Coordinates of C-alpha atoms in Angstrom, one line a residue:
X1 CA -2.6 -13.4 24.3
X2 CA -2.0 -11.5 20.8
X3 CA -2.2 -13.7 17.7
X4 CA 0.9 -15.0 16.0
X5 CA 2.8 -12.9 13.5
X6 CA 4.1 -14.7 10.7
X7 CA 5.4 -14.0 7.4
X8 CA 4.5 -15.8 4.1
X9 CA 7.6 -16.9 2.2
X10 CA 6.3 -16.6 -1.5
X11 CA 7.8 -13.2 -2.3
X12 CA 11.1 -14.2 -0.8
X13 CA 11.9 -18.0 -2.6
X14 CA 14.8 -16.4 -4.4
X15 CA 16.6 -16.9 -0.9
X16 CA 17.2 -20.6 0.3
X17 CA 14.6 -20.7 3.7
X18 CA 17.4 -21.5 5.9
X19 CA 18.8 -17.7 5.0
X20 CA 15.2 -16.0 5.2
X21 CA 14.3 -17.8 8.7
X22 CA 17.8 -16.5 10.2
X23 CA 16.2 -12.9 8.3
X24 CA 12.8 -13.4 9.4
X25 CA 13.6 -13.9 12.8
X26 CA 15.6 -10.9 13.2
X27 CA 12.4 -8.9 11.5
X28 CA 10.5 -10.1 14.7
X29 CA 8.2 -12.6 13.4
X30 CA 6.7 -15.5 15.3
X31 CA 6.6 -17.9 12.3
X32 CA 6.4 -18.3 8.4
X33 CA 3.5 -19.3 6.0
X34 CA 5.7 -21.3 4.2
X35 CA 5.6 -21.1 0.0
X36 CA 5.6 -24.5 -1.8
X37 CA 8.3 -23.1 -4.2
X38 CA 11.8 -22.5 -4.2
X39 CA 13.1 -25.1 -1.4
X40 CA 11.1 -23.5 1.1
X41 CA 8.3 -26.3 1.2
X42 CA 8.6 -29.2 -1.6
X43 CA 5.5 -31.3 -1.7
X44 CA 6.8 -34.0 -3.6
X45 CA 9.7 -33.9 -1.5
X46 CA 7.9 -34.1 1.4
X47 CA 5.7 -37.0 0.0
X48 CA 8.8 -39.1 -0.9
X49 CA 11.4 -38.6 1.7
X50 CA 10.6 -39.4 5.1
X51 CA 12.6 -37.2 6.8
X52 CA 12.3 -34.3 4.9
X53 CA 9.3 -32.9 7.5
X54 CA 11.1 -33.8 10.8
X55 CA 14.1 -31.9 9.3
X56 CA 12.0 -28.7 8.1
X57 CA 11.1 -28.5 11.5
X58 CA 14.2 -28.8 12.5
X59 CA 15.0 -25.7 10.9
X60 CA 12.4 -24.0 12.1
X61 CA 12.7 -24.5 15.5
X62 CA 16.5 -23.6 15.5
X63 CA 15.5 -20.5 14.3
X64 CA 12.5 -20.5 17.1
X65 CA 10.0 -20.1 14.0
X66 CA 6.1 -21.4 14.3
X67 CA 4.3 -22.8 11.1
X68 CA 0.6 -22.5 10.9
X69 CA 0.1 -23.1 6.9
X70 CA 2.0 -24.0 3.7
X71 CA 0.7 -22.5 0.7
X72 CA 0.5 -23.3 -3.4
X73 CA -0.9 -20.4 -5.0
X74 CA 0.8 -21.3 -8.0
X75 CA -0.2 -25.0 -8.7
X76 CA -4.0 -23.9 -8.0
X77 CA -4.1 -21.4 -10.4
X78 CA -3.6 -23.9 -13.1
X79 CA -6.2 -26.2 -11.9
X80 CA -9.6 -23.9 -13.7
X81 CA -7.1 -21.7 -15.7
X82 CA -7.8 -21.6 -19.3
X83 CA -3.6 -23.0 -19.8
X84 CA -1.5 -21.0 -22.0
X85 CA 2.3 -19.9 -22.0
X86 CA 2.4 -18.1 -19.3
X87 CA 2.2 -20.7 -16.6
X88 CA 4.9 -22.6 -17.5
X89 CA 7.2 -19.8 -15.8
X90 CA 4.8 -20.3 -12.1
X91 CA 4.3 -24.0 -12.9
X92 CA 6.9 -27.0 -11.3
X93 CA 8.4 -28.9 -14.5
X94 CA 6.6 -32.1 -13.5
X95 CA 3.1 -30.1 -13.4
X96 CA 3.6 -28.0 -17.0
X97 CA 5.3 -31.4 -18.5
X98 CA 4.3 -31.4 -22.0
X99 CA 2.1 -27.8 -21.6
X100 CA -1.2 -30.1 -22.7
X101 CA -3.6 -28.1 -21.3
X102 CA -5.7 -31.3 -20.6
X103 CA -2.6 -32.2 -19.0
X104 CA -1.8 -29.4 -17.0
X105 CA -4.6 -28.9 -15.8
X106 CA -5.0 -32.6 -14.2
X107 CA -1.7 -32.6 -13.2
X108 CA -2.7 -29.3 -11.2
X109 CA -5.1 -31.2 -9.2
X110 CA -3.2 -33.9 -8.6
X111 CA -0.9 -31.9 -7.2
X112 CA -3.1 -30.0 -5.4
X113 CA -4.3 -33.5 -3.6
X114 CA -0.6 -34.1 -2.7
X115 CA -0.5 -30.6 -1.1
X116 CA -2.5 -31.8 1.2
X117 CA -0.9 -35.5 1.9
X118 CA 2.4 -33.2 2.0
X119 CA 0.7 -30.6 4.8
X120 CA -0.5 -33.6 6.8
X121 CA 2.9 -35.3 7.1
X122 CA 4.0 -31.2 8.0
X123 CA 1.3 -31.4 10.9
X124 CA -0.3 -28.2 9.3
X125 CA -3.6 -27.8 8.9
X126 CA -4.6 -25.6 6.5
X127 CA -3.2 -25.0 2.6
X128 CA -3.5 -21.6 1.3
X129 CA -4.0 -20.8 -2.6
X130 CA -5.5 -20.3 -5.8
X131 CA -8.0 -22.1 -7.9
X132 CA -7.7 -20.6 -10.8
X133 CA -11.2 -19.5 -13.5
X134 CA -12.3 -20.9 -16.8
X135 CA -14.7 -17.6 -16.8
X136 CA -12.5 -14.9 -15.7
X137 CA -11.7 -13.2 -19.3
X138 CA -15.7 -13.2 -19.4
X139 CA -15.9 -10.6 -16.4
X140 CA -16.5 -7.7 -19.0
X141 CA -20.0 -9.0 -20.7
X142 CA -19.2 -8.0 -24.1
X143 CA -19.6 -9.7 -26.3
X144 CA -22.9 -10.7 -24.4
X145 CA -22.2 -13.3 -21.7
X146 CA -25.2 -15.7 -21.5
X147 CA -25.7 -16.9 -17.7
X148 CA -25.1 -20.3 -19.1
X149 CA -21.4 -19.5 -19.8
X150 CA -21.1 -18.5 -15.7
X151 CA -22.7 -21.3 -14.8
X152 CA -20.6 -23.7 -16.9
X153 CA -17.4 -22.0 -15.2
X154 CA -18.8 -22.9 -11.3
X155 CA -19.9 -26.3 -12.5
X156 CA -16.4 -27.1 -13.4
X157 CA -15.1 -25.8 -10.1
X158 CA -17.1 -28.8 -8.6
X159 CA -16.2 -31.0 -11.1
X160 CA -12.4 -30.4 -10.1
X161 CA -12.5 -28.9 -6.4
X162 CA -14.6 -31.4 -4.9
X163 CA -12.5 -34.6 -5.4
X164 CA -9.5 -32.2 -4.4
X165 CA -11.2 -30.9 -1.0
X166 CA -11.9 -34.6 -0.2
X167 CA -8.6 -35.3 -0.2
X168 CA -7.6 -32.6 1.7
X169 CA -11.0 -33.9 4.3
X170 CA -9.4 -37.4 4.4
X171 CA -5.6 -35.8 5.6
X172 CA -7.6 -33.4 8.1
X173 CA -6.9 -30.6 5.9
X174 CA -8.4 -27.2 4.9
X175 CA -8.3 -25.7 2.1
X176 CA -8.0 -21.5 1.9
X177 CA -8.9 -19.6 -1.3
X178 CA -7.4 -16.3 -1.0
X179 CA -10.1 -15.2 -2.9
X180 CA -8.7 -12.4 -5.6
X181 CA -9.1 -11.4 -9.6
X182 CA -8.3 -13.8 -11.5
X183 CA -9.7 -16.3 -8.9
X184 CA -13.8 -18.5 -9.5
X185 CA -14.0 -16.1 -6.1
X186 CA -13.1 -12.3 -6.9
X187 CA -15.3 -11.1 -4.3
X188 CA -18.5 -11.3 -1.8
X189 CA -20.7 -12.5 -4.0
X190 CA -18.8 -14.5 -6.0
X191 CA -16.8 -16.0 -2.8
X192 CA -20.8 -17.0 -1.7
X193 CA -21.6 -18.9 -5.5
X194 CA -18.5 -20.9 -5.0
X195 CA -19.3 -21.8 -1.5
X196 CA -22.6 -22.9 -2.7
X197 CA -21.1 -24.8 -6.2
X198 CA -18.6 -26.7 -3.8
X199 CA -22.2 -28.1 -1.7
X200 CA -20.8 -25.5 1.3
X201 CA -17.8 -28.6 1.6
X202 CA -16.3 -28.6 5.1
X203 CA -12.5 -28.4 3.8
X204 CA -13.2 -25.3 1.7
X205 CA -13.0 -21.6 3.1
X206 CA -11.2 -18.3 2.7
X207 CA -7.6 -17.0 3.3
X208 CA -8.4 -13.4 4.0
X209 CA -7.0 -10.5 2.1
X210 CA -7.9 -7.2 2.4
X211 CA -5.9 -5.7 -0.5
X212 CA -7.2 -7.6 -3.1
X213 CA -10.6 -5.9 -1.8
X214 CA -10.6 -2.7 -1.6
X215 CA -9.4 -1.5 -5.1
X216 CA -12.6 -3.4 -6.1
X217 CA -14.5 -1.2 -3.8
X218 CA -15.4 -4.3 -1.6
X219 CA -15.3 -3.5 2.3
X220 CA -13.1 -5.9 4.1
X221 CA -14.6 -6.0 7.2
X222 CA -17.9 -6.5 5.5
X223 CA -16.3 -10.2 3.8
X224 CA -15.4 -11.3 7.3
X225 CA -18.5 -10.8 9.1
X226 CA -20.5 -12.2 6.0
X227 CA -18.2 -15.5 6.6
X228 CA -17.6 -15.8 9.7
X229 CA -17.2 -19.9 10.5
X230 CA -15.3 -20.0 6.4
X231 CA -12.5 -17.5 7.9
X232 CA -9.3 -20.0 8.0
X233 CA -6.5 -18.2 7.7
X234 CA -5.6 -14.2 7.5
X235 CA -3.2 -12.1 5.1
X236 CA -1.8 -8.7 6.2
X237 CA -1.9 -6.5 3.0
X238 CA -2.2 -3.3 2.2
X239 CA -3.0 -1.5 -0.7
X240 CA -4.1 2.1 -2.0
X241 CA -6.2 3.5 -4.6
X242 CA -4.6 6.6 -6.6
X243 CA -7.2 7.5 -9.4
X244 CA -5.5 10.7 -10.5
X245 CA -7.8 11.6 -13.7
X246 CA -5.5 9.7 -16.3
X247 CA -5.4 5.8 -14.6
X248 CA -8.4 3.9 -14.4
X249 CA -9.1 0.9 -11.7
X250 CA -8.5 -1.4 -14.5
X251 CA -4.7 -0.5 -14.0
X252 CA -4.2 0.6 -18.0
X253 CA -1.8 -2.6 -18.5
X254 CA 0.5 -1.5 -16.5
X255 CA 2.4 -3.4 -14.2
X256 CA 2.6 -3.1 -10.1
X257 CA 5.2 -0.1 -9.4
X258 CA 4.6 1.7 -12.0
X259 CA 3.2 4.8 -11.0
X260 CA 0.6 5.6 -13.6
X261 CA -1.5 3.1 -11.9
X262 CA -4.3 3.7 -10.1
X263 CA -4.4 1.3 -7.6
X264 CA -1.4 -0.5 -6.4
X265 CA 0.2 -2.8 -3.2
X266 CA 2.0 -1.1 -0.5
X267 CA 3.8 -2.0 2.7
X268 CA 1.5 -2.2 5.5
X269 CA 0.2 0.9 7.2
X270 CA 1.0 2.9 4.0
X271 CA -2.2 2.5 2.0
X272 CA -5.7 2.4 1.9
X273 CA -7.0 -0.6 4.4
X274 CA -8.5 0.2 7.6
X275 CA -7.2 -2.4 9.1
X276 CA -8.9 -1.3 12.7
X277 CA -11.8 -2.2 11.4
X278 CA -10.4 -5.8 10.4
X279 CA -9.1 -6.7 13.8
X280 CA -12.4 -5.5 15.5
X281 CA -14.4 -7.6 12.7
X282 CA -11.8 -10.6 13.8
X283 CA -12.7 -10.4 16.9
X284 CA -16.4 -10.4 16.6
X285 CA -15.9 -13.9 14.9
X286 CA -13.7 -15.3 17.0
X287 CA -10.8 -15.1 14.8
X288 CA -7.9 -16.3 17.1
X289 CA -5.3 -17.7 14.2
X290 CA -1.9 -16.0 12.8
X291 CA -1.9 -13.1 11.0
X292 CA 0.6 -13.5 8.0
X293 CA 2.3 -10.7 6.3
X294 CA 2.1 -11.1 2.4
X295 CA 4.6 -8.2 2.0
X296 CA 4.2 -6.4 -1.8
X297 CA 5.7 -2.9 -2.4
X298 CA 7.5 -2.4 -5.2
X299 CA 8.5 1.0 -4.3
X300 CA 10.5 0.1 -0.9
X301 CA 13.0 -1.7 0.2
X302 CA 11.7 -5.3 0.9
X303 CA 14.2 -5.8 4.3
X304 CA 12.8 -2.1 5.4
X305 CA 9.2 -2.7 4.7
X306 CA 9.0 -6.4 6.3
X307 CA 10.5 -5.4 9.6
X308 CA 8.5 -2.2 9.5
X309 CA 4.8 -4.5 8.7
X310 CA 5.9 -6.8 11.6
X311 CA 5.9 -3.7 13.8
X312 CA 2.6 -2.4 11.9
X313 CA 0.8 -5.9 12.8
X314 CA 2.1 -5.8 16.3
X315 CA 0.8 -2.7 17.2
X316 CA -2.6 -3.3 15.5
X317 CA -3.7 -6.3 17.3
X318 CA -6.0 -6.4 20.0
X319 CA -8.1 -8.9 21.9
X320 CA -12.1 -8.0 22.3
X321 CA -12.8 -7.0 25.9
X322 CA -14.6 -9.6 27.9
X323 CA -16.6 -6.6 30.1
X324 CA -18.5 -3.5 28.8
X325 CA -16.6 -0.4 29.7
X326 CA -19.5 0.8 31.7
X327 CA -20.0 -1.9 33.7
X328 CA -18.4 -0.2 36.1
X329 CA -21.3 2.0 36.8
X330 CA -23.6 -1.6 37.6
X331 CA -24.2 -1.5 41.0
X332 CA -24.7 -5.8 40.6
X333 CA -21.3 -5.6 39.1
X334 CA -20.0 -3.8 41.9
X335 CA -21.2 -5.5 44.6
X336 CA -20.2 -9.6 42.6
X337 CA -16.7 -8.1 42.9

């Protein structure tokens, strides 16, 4: 049986859910990965009103849709973020409240912690998002970076994920970094230091995204056979590398469309990922959960390019065989059936 196709809602909160799932289902998606902003998945909501979960799922079997995650990117990311102005616009009012960093940052977690509560009383089982970095800005060592100052920023990871991810133990919850820049995990080696700063914690693994790879140069299939048991949930992105002589990989300050860049997101199955080489590393682990279009492209249509990336996903997936081609040269082979 293929895996589930389901499409995360983040990119799409300017429309109330109720609008996208009737969209969504005419795409041809088997579910959403449901955003914890606009009205598409309120945790406090959730937390406070008992039948605001029965009725989500209401709505999301009337429109025959399946939901395997909820995710809160944006709380997470203040949780290690140095705070400054710009998270008030990604932040809930009741988690900038005052814009204390102090503040914001413990109201992050908190939040965070009630993600999980909120996913229980969904009956999902894993949260997708960020955590945030107190080192990122040091990524560049100059001025000199002493080792002390990268281990001070995955010591505080601990300090502040590991209450979190025993919450989210305690409500039978995982927790899925989508592990990307700006992120305590950028990449293979850094996604490995925070496994090992978290004490390799049972709630804490990766939601996989290969476009946030490969710009870096970072294989994608490589990640998911180096990971295999931390693999708890799976993005469908794409994204291509245009180096042109005048854009460096650094992206010049300039934002995602514009097309000086050189790298940027695209719909899927118009970039750079091989994503054959994804589903065969998914299958060697044993991969069997949804894949989840996180649809970017700033240069197409977004109604075009969704329905067109269901389509992609569709015709990409495939199940490992359970024989060897040749065995039907084994004369024991021949002879069992």
């Amino acid at each position: 049986m293929a895996r589930p196709v389901t499409m995360f809602t983040g990119q799409w909160a300017d429309l109330p859910l109720e609008t996208l799932l009737g969209k969504v289902k005419e795409f041809g998606y088997d579910g959403v990965e449901l955003a914890c902003w606009g009205d598409h998945f309120e945790v406090q909501k959730a937390l406070e009103d008992d039948g605001y979960c029965s009725a989500k799922r209401a709505l999301l079997q009337k429109y025959g849709m399946q939901v395997f995650a909820v995710s809160n990117h944006l709380v997470g990311q203040a949780v290690l973020d140095i705070i400054d102005q710009r998270h008030q616009a990604i932040l809930p009012p009741h988690v900038w409240g005052d814009g204390d960093p102090a503040g914001v940052n413990q109201r992050a977690a908190d939040e965070l912690k009630d993600t999980a509560r909120a996913a229980q009383k969904l009956g999902v089982s894993i949260v997708n998002g960020f955590t945030g970095s107190s080192i990122w800005h040091l990524l560049y060592s100059f001025p000199p970076v002493s080792p002390q100052m990268i281990d001070d920023g995955f010591q505080l990871l601990a300090e502040r994920f590991i209450p979190i991810l025993d919450v989210f133990s305690e409500c039978g919850v995982k927790f899925a970094l989508e592990v990307h820049p700006t992120e305590i995990a950028f990449d293979l080696y850094t996604a490995e230091r925070a496994l090992e700063a978290l004490k390799y914690h049972e709630a804490f693994g990766f939601n996989f995204d290969p476009s946030h790879l490969i710009w870096q140069g970072v294989n994608p299939a490589q990640f998911i056979r180096h990971f295999p048991d931390r693999i708890f949930h799976v993005h469908m992105k794409d994204a291509i590398v245009k180096l042109d002589g005048k854009s460096g990989i650094l992206a010049s300050h300039l934002n995602f469309g514009d097309w000086r860049r050189g790298w940027d997101f695209r719909s899927l199955g118009r970039g750079g990922v091989n994503f054959e080489e994804i589903m065969r590393a998914l299958n060697d682990i044993g991969y069997d959960g949804p894949l989840s279009v996180e649809w970017e492209d700033s240069g197409m249509d977004r109604e075009h390019g969704a329905k067109e990336a269901c389509e992609f996903v569709r015709k990409m997936d495939f199940r490992r065989s359970e024989r060897a081609f040749d065995s039907a040269f084994d004369k024991e082979e021949q002879t069992k059936a």
